[in-house]
């Protein structure tokens, strides 16, 4: 058994790298959104032409990024959704909603302070982790039966 | 044709009432979450017994509320998701994600200031409205062919 | 047994009225798109605000009209798609494609001159009719076992 | 991540070759309909026997070609639908309808003059491109995070 | 609880009447194919125009009849498939295959002499009945808990 | 909103009556298996003929009872599964597994002593209740926003 | 593109070998039922123990064979169903019904004399072939664009 | 054809090893739950932090184990469910219910004494085996047409 794991959510810290690094040697294929913030925001207009209105500038970009998200979500066995401590992060919760409706296994990675605000999201998840290392430990256990320590 | 419309999201202002009032005479059946904030938070422990940990207090409540959300989302033809100007509102985005993955028609009701933060959610929607009246006008048009004015 | 029948396609002649008239007395519930051409084109901007670009003017309208189409297609037992002799009518073929993929029964109503251009659409249909009266005869036969004459 | 991309629609210009050429080095597997017009029209009768009626001649061919289209659509992550400036092209819109109903990512490739006639098709797509090069740029961005220029 | 029951298969004896008669008073809605053999064979050409080739004469009829079968199968909770002692009856086995793949409850009504030839069909069924009265008894038990005698 | 509630599991105590009694006045339609133990065991052979082997005697009955279970599970919004203190009750856990895979809301009704043995079943449920009254309170809250007390 | 092709139906002539032979060099993976008639009939009792009743002897075998058929049908892109000139062949029609309901491409291979009896099966198929060579020609055309001759 | 086989149920005897050993040389990929009882019980708290309440201790573990079960069930062609002679084994029946609802082929491996208690589970299965060797024989027959002896 190998696992496809989609790393959704926050793109401002190195949590993805920590998980990918920690999971070396495991049979996991990781995917994730474009993490270059500027590219992610501007991909639509850069490729398909400029827009006067920011609303449609954003729309074009969101739709192009959606091609990648759709593929990654569809292929994923496990979706990890990271909520950080800044910004609205509605996109993370939106991805979590899609993952839940598609019946994917889901791990939420978030600080304790968000517990109440994320209670519905957490309730749809298989685990609420506090650190990238815990996510790695779950993946290792699922794949190899090995617990940490 | 009649429509089942689920009114998801923000529970602190009277936007639901405005839509329901405005839609009088139309063949629409509205549903929505429990809007009594305290009841919504405490339903799990009130019915099933207290918890020492707030995390599990929240979990029990979220799961019980999920019975209603699942039914309403499943039955809905149109999901209206309202984002207000306070709180994290991840639950609203989570509902939007589920609605999108289930192939529901979706109308987002939000102030312009959230446009960028909601660009992925908006891109999955059939309309981005600014006022409850616009939501009513869409429902009236879809059901009766009549445009406002 | 009653049937939900969605009447898709051309909106410039009275073929829908002929079918609805002819089917009086049968247990059929008809639906169809908004046939007021101006309303259909402008619904998005009339309700949600004007756009400078015709492209986004069209987008807003198409998305709002899509709420109705999605509901009608989803509820339909039979989709009748009419191709007339003017305009591109890509929307009719697009509806036919959706109906086919959703596993709906489909009747194409078209003049013989379009036979070759519509061969893939016809091949996915249960009947290719030339007149509204033939569509009515099919509905009557399916519901009552009665053949014409 | 690799992508399966189905190139649907117009078969009279070399747009497919341009996309395939431009995408060299990307992890994309392309598919498309039979582009030999005569073979596509006659495959049914050539293999299964002649027909007196052009209607059934066409039917046999459309059904045989449908075996390939069904497979390609089913396997596709992204469906590109090209509308040219000649012919009815209802088959292209029919494929787009199927792709939309199957939840596939979709890119429409069309000249600006068709914008209004294709507004419903465009509204179901993730991008409306004007040139094959833009399609390649989208695929490259989705697969590698790289924007042009 | 009420049941929709589709009575598929043999159309030359009065087994449908026996079941419908026997089930009077139960909350069952019965459906079935057109049992007027001539109408069933000729509906396509009677409505849509004659064909020179018997093959296409048959095709047109089968497709029109398919509109009814698709609706009835889709709505059915239970599909009863009757195999008689004459004719090929491939249509009955074809309906049984569709019912099985759609996850419908299925009752096969057949004489013992067909047991071996129908072993795969029987294995996909919830009951193999020998008489219409047994079918009625099953429906009565499922709906009212009452066993015969 | 009304709810279809399937009451699965243990058939030796009056827990179903308690729930149905307690839920009077709520918009709930209850269903459940045949609770006449002898009829449930013997329905297959009583209707379709005796069997020498107990294995096939059981098989015939289980298949006939399955017609009812399939319908009830399919129609249910909420599945309540009761585990009592006697017998193997594998059928209850089997129903719970089906309900979970079908995406139904689920309430487990069980004494605390079974908590560990039922941990996987509980983890797939929206609530673990200890008394029929708690089940009623959940249904009342979901339907009317009212909490007990 | 490669194709998975399930060869269903008649097991008494060498039509499967003809197709497999003819398709050498094409990217096709063939599957099919167990064609050793005795093994197919007796597999259930040979492995799981003898039965007194032929009915249950058959049932055990049909269920075991169903494991293979389910896998093959599920994986198939194209299902070829062969009807010969002997026996009831209800199993072939049953497989065709399942293939149709699962949305598989389907080719019927049958002598002209069965045209009328198979009209509903044929109407659900993409091609009605008379010879194994025609089946091969279709597969070659679908995979390589090449027509015979 | 190769088969993915999920070995569910009892984890206290070596039945999995017997099957895996016996199936050597066959194109089968086996999967199964974590069989280290302590690890399986404690994985949740070991990775995600201790719980005061045994109920939530169990919940955390069950959810983490569910990630593996979901993946294995989803990928499986055949689910073998073993019922031993000790413990409640509700998890085994729960897995069987999920497998049945997902349309998987299913083999039940159980001693005769459980026949009556498992009659609904057995009725949803393709085979009821008494020994691991019989399971191997079924897999060999399905994959190679070879019967034992």
XYZ file of C-alpha atoms in Angstrom, chain A residues 6 8 19 39 48 54 58 61 70 72 88 90 95 105 117-118 120 123-124 133 136 143:
22
model
C -2.584 16.209 -0.531
C -3.764 21.736 1.642
C 6.258 16.579 6.551
C 2.105 33.144 -9.125
C -5.082 34.522 -20.282
C -9.692 42.753 -9.340
C -9.045 36.793 -8.936
C -6.617 32.792 -11.175
C -9.372 19.130 -8.461
C -4.958 16.499 -6.362
C -8.728 34.261 6.759
C -11.195 30.218 3.987
C -10.736 22.350 0.626
C -9.423 10.588 4.992
C -13.582 27.835 15.532
C -12.670 24.639 13.691
C -17.044 21.289 12.595
C -15.378 16.625 13.628
C -15.146 15.554 9.991
C 5.800 15.444 13.125
C 4.340 12.018 9.768
C 1.806 2.402 6.308
